[in-house]
Short mmCIF file of C-alpha atoms and ligand atoms in Angstrom, two decimals:
data_model
loop_
_atom_site.label_atom_id
_atom_site.label_comp_id
_atom_site.label_asym_id
_atom_site.label_seq_id
_atom_site.Cartn_x
_atom_site.Cartn_y
_atom_site.Cartn_z
CA MET A 1 58.69 176.92 64.02
CA LEU A 2 61.71 177.72 63.69
CA PRO A 3 62.15 179.90 59.98
CA LEU A 4 58.11 181.35 60.63
CA LYS A 5 60.05 182.34 64.13
CA ARG A 6 63.46 183.92 62.02
CA ARG A 7 60.86 185.45 59.46
CA LYS A 8 58.47 187.57 62.02
CA VAL A 9 62.06 189.37 63.85
CA SER A 10 63.65 190.31 60.22
CA SER A 11 59.70 191.38 59.66
CA ALA A 12 59.73 193.14 63.24
CA ASN A 13 63.59 194.56 62.63
CA SER A 14 62.27 195.82 59.29
CA GLY A 15 59.68 197.80 60.85
CA ALA A 16 56.12 198.07 58.16
CA SER A 17 56.57 195.65 55.62
CA ALA A 18 55.34 196.25 52.12
CA SER A 19 55.04 192.67 52.01
CA HIS A 20 51.11 190.91 52.33
CA SER A 21 52.65 187.62 52.91
CA ARG A 22 50.22 185.75 55.56
CA ASP A 23 53.77 184.37 57.51
CA GLU A 24 54.91 187.81 57.77
CA ALA A 25 52.42 189.32 59.01
CA CYS A 26 52.10 186.95 61.90
CA LYS A 27 52.32 188.12 65.47
CA PHE A 28 51.57 185.08 67.51
CA PRO A 29 54.01 182.84 66.07
CA GLN A 30 52.99 180.08 68.86
CA VAL A 31 49.80 179.55 67.53
CA VAL A 32 49.06 177.61 64.74
CA LEU A 33 45.07 177.77 63.56
CA TYR A 34 43.47 175.40 61.74
CA LEU A 35 39.43 176.02 60.77
CA LEU A 36 37.63 172.57 60.12
CA GLU A 37 35.23 173.15 57.30
CA ARG A 38 33.03 170.30 58.53
CA LYS A 39 29.98 172.01 59.46
CA MET A 40 31.42 175.45 59.64
CA GLY A 41 30.69 175.44 56.02
CA THR A 42 32.92 176.88 52.49
CA SER A 43 32.03 180.44 52.81
CA ARG A 44 32.48 180.68 56.50
CA ARG A 45 35.57 179.71 56.68
CA SER A 46 37.32 181.65 54.36
CA PHE A 47 35.61 184.54 55.68
CA LEU A 48 36.55 183.63 59.36
CA THR A 49 40.61 182.65 57.49
CA GLU A 50 40.55 186.07 56.31
CA LEU A 51 39.03 187.98 59.42
CA GLY A 52 42.05 186.35 61.63
CA ARG A 53 44.34 187.08 59.01
CA GLY A 54 43.96 190.42 59.20
CA LYS A 55 44.12 190.60 62.79
CA GLY A 56 47.87 189.33 62.53
CA PHE A 57 46.52 185.28 63.52
CA ARG A 58 48.58 182.71 61.72
CA VAL A 59 45.38 180.60 60.14
CA ASP A 60 46.89 177.42 57.51
CA GLU A 61 44.72 175.76 54.78
CA ASN A 62 45.94 172.47 55.62
CA PHE A 63 46.03 170.44 58.63
CA THR A 64 49.64 169.69 59.01
CA GLU A 65 51.62 168.81 61.95
CA SER A 66 52.33 172.17 63.09
CA VAL A 67 49.22 173.30 63.76
CA THR A 68 48.58 173.82 67.15
CA HIS A 69 44.40 174.67 67.49
CA VAL A 70 42.05 173.40 65.77
CA ILE A 71 38.57 175.78 65.69
CA SER A 72 35.12 174.12 64.59
CA GLU A 73 32.44 174.58 64.65
CA LYS A 74 29.02 171.83 66.52
CA ASN A 75 31.44 169.98 66.55
CA SER A 76 32.64 167.12 69.50
CA SER A 77 35.82 166.63 70.43
CA ASP A 78 35.33 163.02 68.93
CA GLU A 79 34.21 163.90 65.85
CA VAL A 80 36.91 166.76 65.11
CA ARG A 81 39.79 163.77 65.69
CA ARG A 82 37.82 161.00 63.74
CA TRP A 83 37.47 163.75 60.51
CA LEU A 84 41.30 163.93 60.83
CA SER A 85 42.52 160.36 61.38
CA SER A 86 39.94 160.21 58.27
CA ARG A 87 42.17 162.34 56.41
CA GLY A 88 44.89 160.61 57.76
CA HIS A 89 46.30 162.97 59.86
CA HIS A 90 46.67 160.51 63.32
CA ALA A 91 48.31 163.14 65.21
CA THR A 92 46.59 164.86 68.05
CA PRO A 93 46.59 168.94 67.62
CA VAL A 94 47.36 170.41 71.27
CA HIS A 95 43.89 172.15 71.53
CA LEU A 96 40.21 171.46 70.09
CA LEU A 97 38.31 174.10 70.25
CA ASP A 98 35.20 175.47 69.77
CA VAL A 99 34.90 178.86 67.54
CA SER A 100 33.55 181.11 70.63
CA TRP A 101 37.60 181.23 71.32
CA PHE A 102 38.45 182.79 67.99
CA THR A 103 35.69 184.86 67.84
CA GLU A 104 36.56 186.29 71.50
CA SER A 105 40.31 186.39 69.89
CA LEU A 106 39.63 188.04 67.14
CA SER A 107 37.50 190.78 69.36
CA GLU A 108 40.59 190.98 71.71
CA GLY A 109 42.97 191.29 69.01
CA ARG A 110 44.86 188.20 70.75
CA PRO A 111 44.62 184.83 71.28
CA VAL A 112 42.59 184.47 74.79
CA ASP A 113 42.58 182.42 77.70
CA ILE A 114 41.39 179.08 76.91
CA LEU A 115 39.05 178.22 78.96
CA SER A 116 37.08 174.93 79.65
CA SER A 117 34.29 176.13 78.23
CA HIS A 118 36.12 176.60 74.95
CA ARG A 119 36.94 173.26 74.62
CA LEU A 120 35.12 170.68 72.78
CA THR A 121 33.64 168.88 75.18
CA ASP A 122 34.20 164.54 75.82
CA GLU A 123 38.33 166.44 75.15
CA GLN A 124 41.32 163.78 76.23
CA PRO A 125 43.60 165.01 78.98
CA GLN A 126 46.55 167.82 77.85
CA LEU A 127 48.36 166.37 80.44
CA GLU A 128 51.67 167.51 78.75
CA SER A 129 50.38 170.43 78.54
CA GLY A 130 50.15 171.87 82.68
CA GLY A 131 47.51 172.41 84.36
CA GLU A 132 46.03 175.63 82.99
CA GLN A 133 45.22 173.66 80.00
CA MET A 134 44.33 169.69 81.31
CA ALA A 135 40.27 169.68 80.53
CA THR A 136 38.59 169.21 83.68
CA PHE A 137 35.24 166.14 84.32
CA SER A 138 32.36 168.19 84.27
CA LEU A 139 28.97 166.52 86.48
CA PRO A 140 26.24 168.05 87.48
CA VAL A 141 25.32 168.84 90.98
CA TYR A 142 23.32 167.53 92.30
CA ALA A 143 23.42 163.20 92.19
CA CYS A 144 20.22 162.56 90.47
CA GLN A 145 20.46 164.84 88.05
CA ARG A 146 23.55 162.16 87.20
CA ARG A 147 23.09 157.98 85.65
CA THR A 148 25.20 156.32 88.06
CA GLY A 149 25.22 152.74 87.62
CA LEU A 150 26.23 149.54 89.56
CA ASN A 151 30.03 149.70 88.26
CA HIS A 152 31.93 152.26 87.79
CA HIS A 153 35.68 153.67 87.45
CA ASN A 154 37.12 154.83 90.51
CA GLU A 155 36.82 152.00 93.04
CA VAL A 156 40.00 152.44 95.00
CA PHE A 157 39.14 155.92 95.79
CA THR A 158 34.87 155.68 96.62
CA ASP A 159 36.39 152.45 98.94
CA ALA A 160 38.19 154.65 101.01
CA LEU A 161 35.85 157.39 100.57
CA SER A 162 32.59 155.01 101.10
CA LEU A 163 35.19 153.86 104.95
CA LEU A 164 35.26 156.93 105.83
CA ALA A 165 31.71 158.32 105.72
CA GLU A 166 30.78 154.74 107.38
CA ASN A 167 33.16 156.25 110.30
CA ALA A 168 31.84 159.58 110.30
CA GLU A 169 28.63 157.93 110.64
CA LEU A 170 29.48 156.17 113.89
CA CYS A 171 30.41 159.04 115.02
CA GLN A 172 27.59 160.68 114.96
CA ASP A 173 28.88 164.08 112.45
CA GLU A 174 26.25 163.43 109.96
CA GLY A 175 27.74 166.55 108.08
CA ARG A 176 31.61 164.92 107.60
CA ALA A 177 29.56 161.33 106.35
CA LEU A 178 27.33 163.56 104.01
CA ALA A 179 30.43 165.18 102.55
CA PHE A 180 32.34 162.05 102.05
CA ARG A 181 29.67 160.05 100.82
CA ARG A 182 28.77 162.94 98.32
CA ALA A 183 32.17 163.06 97.22
CA ALA A 184 31.75 159.14 96.37
CA ALA A 185 29.07 159.57 94.56
CA ALA A 186 30.68 162.00 92.34
CA LEU A 187 33.56 159.80 91.27
CA LYS A 188 30.82 157.13 90.69
CA ALA A 189 29.68 159.09 87.95
CA LEU A 190 32.93 159.96 86.39
CA PRO A 191 33.83 158.98 82.65
CA GLU A 192 36.78 157.02 83.26
CA PRO A 193 39.50 157.06 86.61
CA VAL A 194 40.90 160.03 87.28
CA THR A 195 44.78 160.27 87.14
CA ASP A 196 45.82 163.67 88.22
CA VAL A 197 43.34 165.58 91.13
CA ARG A 198 43.82 168.58 88.58
CA ARG A 199 41.11 167.04 86.18
CA LEU A 200 38.53 167.40 89.38
CA ARG A 201 39.16 170.81 89.76
CA GLY A 202 35.57 172.64 89.68
CA CYS A 203 33.53 169.03 90.40
CA PRO A 204 31.12 169.46 92.94
CA CYS A 205 31.05 167.73 96.15
CA LEU A 206 34.66 167.41 96.39
CA GLY A 207 35.54 169.51 99.15
CA GLN A 208 39.41 169.81 100.34
CA ARG A 209 39.49 166.75 102.55
CA SER A 210 37.80 164.14 100.18
CA LEU A 211 40.64 165.98 97.58
CA ALA A 212 43.58 165.40 99.65
CA VAL A 213 42.11 161.38 99.85
CA ILE A 214 41.87 161.20 96.55
CA GLN A 215 45.96 162.50 96.12
CA ASP A 216 47.06 160.09 98.48
CA ILE A 217 46.20 157.87 96.89
CA LEU A 218 47.31 158.77 93.17
CA GLU A 219 50.82 159.40 95.35
CA ASN A 220 50.79 156.25 97.53
CA GLY A 221 48.28 153.90 96.23
CA THR A 222 46.30 153.91 99.85
CA SER A 223 44.78 156.97 101.89
CA GLN A 224 47.01 156.72 104.72
CA GLU A 225 43.38 158.30 106.61
CA ALA A 226 41.30 155.49 104.60
CA GLU A 227 44.42 153.02 106.38
CA SER A 228 44.56 153.89 110.00
CA THR A 229 40.53 153.98 110.10
CA ARG A 230 40.18 150.52 108.91
CA ARG A 231 42.62 149.44 111.41
CA CYS A 232 41.14 151.67 114.38
CA GLU A 233 39.88 149.71 117.52
CA ARG A 234 36.92 151.63 117.77
CA TYR A 235 36.47 152.01 114.39
CA ARG A 236 35.76 147.97 114.32
CA ALA A 237 34.16 147.30 117.24
CA MET A 238 31.30 150.23 116.41
CA LYS A 239 31.52 149.01 112.58
CA LEU A 240 30.59 145.00 114.19
CA LEU A 241 27.69 146.21 117.27
CA THR A 242 26.47 148.58 114.74
CA GLY A 243 26.20 145.24 112.35
CA ILE A 244 23.90 143.76 115.22
CA PHE A 245 20.06 144.38 113.87
CA GLY A 246 18.24 146.55 116.56
CA VAL A 247 22.16 148.44 117.73
CA GLY A 248 22.31 152.24 116.40
CA ALA A 249 25.50 154.50 116.49
CA LYS A 250 24.37 155.83 120.22
CA THR A 251 23.58 151.75 122.36
CA ALA A 252 27.32 150.60 120.42
CA ASP A 253 28.98 153.84 121.40
CA LEU A 254 27.53 153.46 124.81
CA TRP A 255 28.88 149.86 124.95
CA PHE A 256 32.33 150.14 123.54
CA ARG A 257 32.69 153.33 126.21
CA GLU A 258 32.11 150.29 128.85
CA GLY A 259 34.19 147.99 127.38
CA VAL A 260 32.60 145.77 125.66
CA ARG A 261 34.05 145.03 121.40
CA ASN A 262 32.78 142.06 120.36
CA LEU A 263 29.80 139.75 120.48
CA PRO A 264 31.47 137.46 123.59
CA GLN A 265 31.82 140.65 125.44
CA LEU A 266 28.82 142.20 124.66
CA ARG A 267 26.76 138.22 126.45
CA ARG A 268 29.34 137.91 128.76
CA SER A 269 28.30 141.59 130.22
CA GLY A 270 25.19 140.30 131.12
CA ARG A 271 23.58 143.65 129.70
CA ILE A 272 20.12 143.40 129.01
CA LEU A 273 19.21 143.61 125.55
CA ASN A 274 15.38 144.53 123.53
CA ARG A 275 13.78 142.08 121.98
CA ALA A 276 14.92 143.37 118.56
CA GLN A 277 18.95 143.36 120.29
CA ARG A 278 18.34 139.69 121.05
CA ALA A 279 17.22 138.59 117.89
CA GLY A 280 19.63 140.67 116.03
CA VAL A 281 22.60 138.64 118.39
CA ALA A 282 20.81 135.17 118.00
CA HIS A 283 21.04 135.75 114.56
CA TYR A 284 23.59 137.81 114.09
CA ASP A 285 26.01 135.18 111.33
CA ASP A 286 23.09 134.83 108.89
CA LEU A 287 21.78 138.59 109.39
CA MET A 288 25.86 139.52 108.22
CA ARG A 289 25.79 137.07 105.67
CA GLY A 290 24.31 139.07 102.96
CA VAL A 291 21.05 138.03 101.01
CA THR A 292 21.71 136.73 97.20
CA ARG A 293 19.07 137.61 94.36
CA ALA A 294 17.49 133.93 94.72
CA GLU A 295 17.19 134.10 98.29
CA ALA A 296 14.77 137.88 98.09
CA HIS A 297 12.71 136.32 95.24
CA ALA A 298 12.24 133.24 97.21
CA VAL A 299 11.07 135.76 100.55
CA VAL A 300 8.98 137.68 97.73
CA GLN A 301 7.32 134.28 96.81
CA ILE A 302 6.54 133.31 100.56
CA ALA A 303 4.82 137.07 101.43
CA ARG A 304 3.22 137.07 97.66
CA GLU A 305 1.22 133.85 99.12
CA ALA A 306 0.67 135.63 103.00
CA ALA A 307 -0.60 138.65 100.68
CA VAL A 308 -2.71 137.58 97.86
CA ALA A 309 -4.58 134.73 100.58
CA GLU A 310 -5.00 137.25 102.98
CA LEU A 311 -5.97 140.17 99.97
CA PRO A 312 -6.97 138.96 96.88
CA GLY A 313 -5.31 141.28 93.68
CA ALA A 314 -2.40 141.87 96.33
CA GLN A 315 0.55 143.26 94.41
CA LEU A 316 3.72 142.83 95.84
CA THR A 317 7.45 144.42 94.10
CA LEU A 318 11.02 144.19 95.17
CA ALA A 319 12.76 147.54 95.83
CA GLY A 320 15.83 149.38 97.62
CA GLY A 321 19.19 147.90 96.13
CA PHE A 322 17.71 144.44 94.17
CA ARG A 323 15.66 146.85 92.03
CA ARG A 324 18.24 149.24 91.93
CA GLY A 325 20.27 145.51 89.89
CA LYS A 326 22.23 145.09 92.86
CA PRO A 327 23.52 140.99 93.19
CA SER A 328 23.54 141.00 96.54
CA GLY A 329 21.93 142.95 99.75
CA HIS A 330 21.57 143.10 103.44
CA ASP A 331 17.56 142.83 103.36
CA VAL A 332 14.39 142.29 101.07
CA ASP A 333 12.79 145.43 100.74
CA LEU A 334 8.79 144.96 99.61
CA LEU A 335 6.18 146.69 98.83
CA ILE A 336 3.08 145.93 98.79
CA THR A 337 -0.76 147.21 97.71
CA HIS A 338 -3.68 146.78 96.06
CA PRO A 339 -5.27 148.63 92.92
CA GLN A 340 -7.96 149.18 94.75
CA GLU A 341 -7.23 152.14 96.88
CA GLY A 342 -8.27 151.03 100.60
CA LEU A 343 -8.40 147.48 100.60
CA GLU A 344 -4.86 147.29 101.59
CA GLU A 345 -5.23 149.07 104.90
CA GLY A 346 -5.00 146.12 107.97
CA LEU A 347 -3.44 144.13 105.48
CA ILE A 348 0.06 143.53 107.63
CA PRO A 349 -1.37 142.22 110.80
CA LYS A 350 -2.93 139.93 109.28
CA MET A 351 -0.22 139.09 106.84
CA VAL A 352 2.50 138.86 110.24
CA ALA A 353 -0.51 136.24 112.07
CA ARG A 354 -0.40 133.54 108.56
CA LEU A 355 3.43 133.89 108.36
CA GLU A 356 3.91 133.30 112.00
CA ALA A 357 1.65 130.34 111.28
CA GLN A 358 3.25 128.62 108.96
CA ASP A 359 6.67 129.34 110.98
CA PHE A 360 7.92 131.97 108.39
CA LEU A 361 9.25 134.38 111.11
CA LEU A 362 11.69 134.64 113.61
CA TYR A 363 10.90 138.66 114.80
CA HIS A 364 8.32 141.22 113.88
CA LYS A 365 7.73 144.70 114.59
CA SER A 366 4.99 146.27 113.38
CA SER A 367 4.58 149.90 112.99
CA LYS A 368 0.79 151.00 112.31
CA LYS A 369 -0.15 153.89 109.86
CA SER A 370 0.14 156.95 111.66
CA ASN A 371 -2.29 159.68 110.89
CA SER A 372 -1.26 161.43 107.77
CA GLY A 373 -1.80 165.13 109.56
CA SER A 374 1.00 164.02 111.39
CA SER A 375 3.32 162.16 108.75
CA GLY A 376 5.38 165.38 107.90
CA ALA A 377 6.34 164.85 104.02
CA SER A 378 9.78 164.39 105.23
CA SER A 379 8.48 161.35 107.34
CA MET A 380 9.47 158.07 106.10
CA ASP A 381 7.71 156.24 108.99
CA GLY A 382 3.86 157.07 107.93
CA PHE A 383 3.09 153.64 105.70
CA GLU A 384 2.16 150.01 107.59
CA ARG A 385 5.20 148.86 108.12
CA CYS A 386 6.74 145.62 109.86
CA LEU A 387 10.38 145.24 110.22
CA CYS A 388 11.20 141.31 110.01
CA ILE A 389 14.17 138.11 110.18
CA PHE A 390 11.96 135.47 107.90
CA LYS A 391 12.73 132.12 108.34
CA LEU A 392 14.11 131.25 104.78
CA PRO A 393 13.88 127.13 104.30
CA GLU A 394 17.22 126.42 102.38
CA PRO A 395 16.39 125.62 99.26
CA ASP A 396 17.36 121.38 99.34
CA ASP A 397 15.79 121.63 102.44
CA GLY A 398 16.76 118.81 104.88
CA GLY A 399 14.98 121.29 108.09
CA LEU A 400 17.89 123.41 107.30
CA TRP A 401 17.28 127.20 107.11
CA ARG A 402 18.26 130.89 107.40
CA ALA A 403 17.99 134.21 108.94
CA ILE A 404 16.87 137.34 106.30
CA ARG A 405 15.73 140.75 107.00
CA VAL A 406 12.77 141.91 105.34
CA ASP A 407 11.07 144.94 105.75
CA LEU A 408 7.22 145.16 104.24
CA THR A 409 5.75 148.30 103.82
CA VAL A 410 1.64 148.92 102.55
CA VAL A 411 1.32 151.04 100.06
CA PRO A 412 -2.60 152.91 99.72
CA ALA A 413 -2.40 152.53 95.50
CA GLY A 414 -2.18 156.96 94.82
CA GLN A 415 1.19 156.78 96.64
CA SER A 416 2.53 153.71 95.12
CA ALA A 417 4.88 155.51 92.06
CA PHE A 418 6.15 157.70 95.78
CA ALA A 419 6.70 155.06 97.38
CA LEU A 420 8.09 153.08 95.15
CA LEU A 421 10.51 155.90 93.90
CA GLY A 422 11.11 156.63 97.64
CA TRP A 423 12.62 152.84 98.78
CA THR A 424 14.57 152.27 95.72
CA GLY A 425 17.09 154.05 96.55
CA SER A 426 20.25 154.48 96.57
CA LYS A 427 19.39 156.80 100.13
CA LEU A 428 22.06 159.53 98.57
CA PHE A 429 19.43 159.58 95.35
CA GLU A 430 16.48 159.93 97.41
CA ARG A 431 18.45 162.60 99.67
CA GLU A 432 19.60 164.36 96.75
CA LEU A 433 15.98 164.25 95.36
CA ARG A 434 14.31 165.69 97.85
CA ARG A 435 17.27 168.74 98.48
CA TRP A 436 17.13 169.57 94.60
CA ALA A 437 12.95 169.45 95.59
CA SER A 438 13.33 171.92 97.99
CA ARG A 439 16.20 174.03 96.85
CA GLU A 440 15.81 174.13 93.00
CA LYS A 441 11.87 173.56 93.18
CA ASN A 442 10.39 174.66 96.19
CA MET A 443 8.44 171.54 96.79
CA SER A 444 8.47 168.44 99.03
CA LEU A 445 8.90 164.76 98.42
CA SER A 446 8.39 162.24 100.34
CA SER A 447 7.27 158.70 99.87
CA HIS A 448 3.70 159.82 100.00
CA ALA A 449 3.34 162.64 97.93
CA LEU A 450 5.35 165.41 96.09
CA TYR A 451 3.60 168.99 97.79
CA ASP A 452 3.97 172.63 95.56
CA ASN A 453 4.77 174.83 98.06
CA ARG A 454 4.66 177.60 95.50
CA GLN A 455 1.34 176.75 94.06
CA GLY A 456 0.17 175.31 97.69
CA GLU A 457 -0.64 171.96 96.28
CA TYR A 458 -0.43 168.48 95.70
CA LEU A 459 1.28 167.04 92.52
CA GLU A 460 0.06 163.80 91.72
CA ALA A 461 1.63 160.90 89.76
CA ALA A 462 0.61 157.33 88.56
CA THR A 463 4.49 156.70 87.39
CA GLU A 464 7.91 157.65 88.57
CA GLU A 465 8.89 159.15 85.52
CA GLU A 466 5.60 161.49 86.29
CA ILE A 467 7.01 162.45 89.53
CA PHE A 468 11.30 163.43 87.66
CA ALA A 469 8.15 164.83 85.03
CA HIS A 470 7.08 167.45 88.15
CA LEU A 471 10.25 167.66 89.42
CA SER A 472 11.98 168.86 85.74
CA LEU A 473 14.00 166.24 85.95
CA GLU A 474 15.14 163.40 83.32
CA TYR A 475 14.10 160.30 84.18
CA VAL A 476 16.37 158.24 86.11
CA PRO A 477 16.26 154.80 85.85
CA PRO A 478 16.61 152.09 89.00
CA THR A 479 19.36 151.01 87.49
CA GLU A 480 21.37 154.34 86.98
CA ARG A 481 20.09 155.63 90.79
CA ASN A 482 23.27 153.55 92.32
CA ALA A 483 24.82 157.18 93.88
N1 CTP B 1 14.31 153.98 103.58
C1 CTP B 1 13.09 154.06 104.01
N2 CTP B 1 13.03 154.43 105.31
C2 CTP B 1 13.57 153.79 106.16
C3 CTP B 1 14.49 153.08 106.05
C4 CTP B 1 14.97 153.27 104.70
O1 CTP B 1 12.36 154.99 102.91
N3 CTP B 1 13.50 153.90 107.44
C5 CTP B 1 14.86 153.26 102.16
C6 CTP B 1 15.93 153.81 102.13
O2 CTP B 1 15.56 155.67 101.19
C7 CTP B 1 16.28 153.94 100.57
C8 CTP B 1 15.94 152.43 101.32
O3 CTP B 1 14.30 152.38 101.86
O4 CTP B 1 15.61 154.35 99.69
C9 CTP B 1 16.62 151.04 100.84
O5 CTP B 1 16.90 150.78 102.24
P1 CTP B 1 18.06 149.82 102.13
O6 CTP B 1 17.68 148.36 102.52
O7 CTP B 1 18.36 150.41 103.77
O8 CTP B 1 19.49 150.08 101.49
P2 CTP B 1 19.38 149.55 100.41
O9 CTP B 1 19.93 150.45 99.00
O10 CTP B 1 18.16 148.55 99.61
O11 CTP B 1 21.01 148.95 100.22
P3 CTP B 1 21.18 146.88 100.89
O12 CTP B 1 21.11 146.19 99.53
O13 CTP B 1 22.30 146.74 101.63
O14 CTP B 1 19.93 146.14 101.50
MN1 MN B 2 17.79 146.94 101.20
MN1 MN B 3 15.49 148.01 103.98
#
């Protein structure tokens, strides 16, 4: 670089130089370009090279350590790196840019500012070059446009954000809860761990509050806000009380304000509990313990026997978290249908009577199918449903058993794709699907149907793939819906 600078200064001092040496014509000594021939072709490369030199850019014929900007066309950053290292160049140049940066610079007559759109995708962060030159993560806005597997790279951040979301839910602050949930979901979809908040600039779903949490963790190892929430008496009591089946945030809040902090205090308080809450207290430890996949399959088998005995040909599908590949869950979500629509009607009471006679039920509360007119597009309770607590015999018998939460839902065949999509989750993924449908497609999606508001008609679908297609979304398999 140094000789170049000196020459440039001398050429400036000596006025218009007669020399046609490219070094002397160079107006931007900090910028040393190298055009990659791969995919660009020889003739276009030499054309662009001449054009660049004519405008005062230094364009080198060969790749050397002094090259600062590699310009390429239709290559990913990985392809460029592989090409360079295949030629024995292992040092990474500062910038891997698309030819658009070069053509814009040519028309401006100077090197233009590098925008993220100029950088080749999957480029490594340029940490040493400061904020402006750092490659930022880019993500689609809606969680249903992204693939989110069970495992990801940012657990330390998502744990804190999820805890804050949960606390906001316990405070019945839905807006804040959703903001934290969306932020956590965005981090789950990133291809690598966050090491610098500046790389999150421009990422969707990350508000000031969530960014502050991330920054805090990056600087101090933990989030002050999350840690103090975790220790907070109200949070702990509310979490414990809402963990009781049949107790929501409202009830728990009432009890907390009356001094109830835990189960013994609740028992001593002599409050009158409803039937669900009594079952919840009676089986508290079992229900808090979580359900393994093996236990879920055992429940499916028991439920299937009962369903098929009452309705030959009945089909059961395990939905919820287990369908997304989770190894354990808080309940078992089961969808039941029959290929011949109409036959499934009235199945829940028959199944329940049978399961009860076999001593498989500790608790159940059925809800009938509501009239089709009254179940709005966003309502989830239009199906015949039963919230149950199963009494599941332990594998080695001996009369031992444990309590397990089970959700049974009976679905008419024509709606089964919608029900399956709606009951697979995650909850945030479902929310984002409905938000996408209404905001971007002017459609209403529910677990029953998809309605096109513009055309004024229902769109039929026999599979989840067809629903994604109606919504102009790329299909996301269940195991990638863990947003
Ligand atoms: N769901 C619903 N209507 C309800 C409750 C739940 O449609 N009244 C849907 C949720 O939207 C979610 C699915 O049922 O898509 C499963 O919900 P849930 O069992 O609460 O969550 P999981 O993802 O299965 O998580 P877990 O493993 O903890 O059970
Ligand atoms: Mn579930
Ligand atoms: Mn459930």
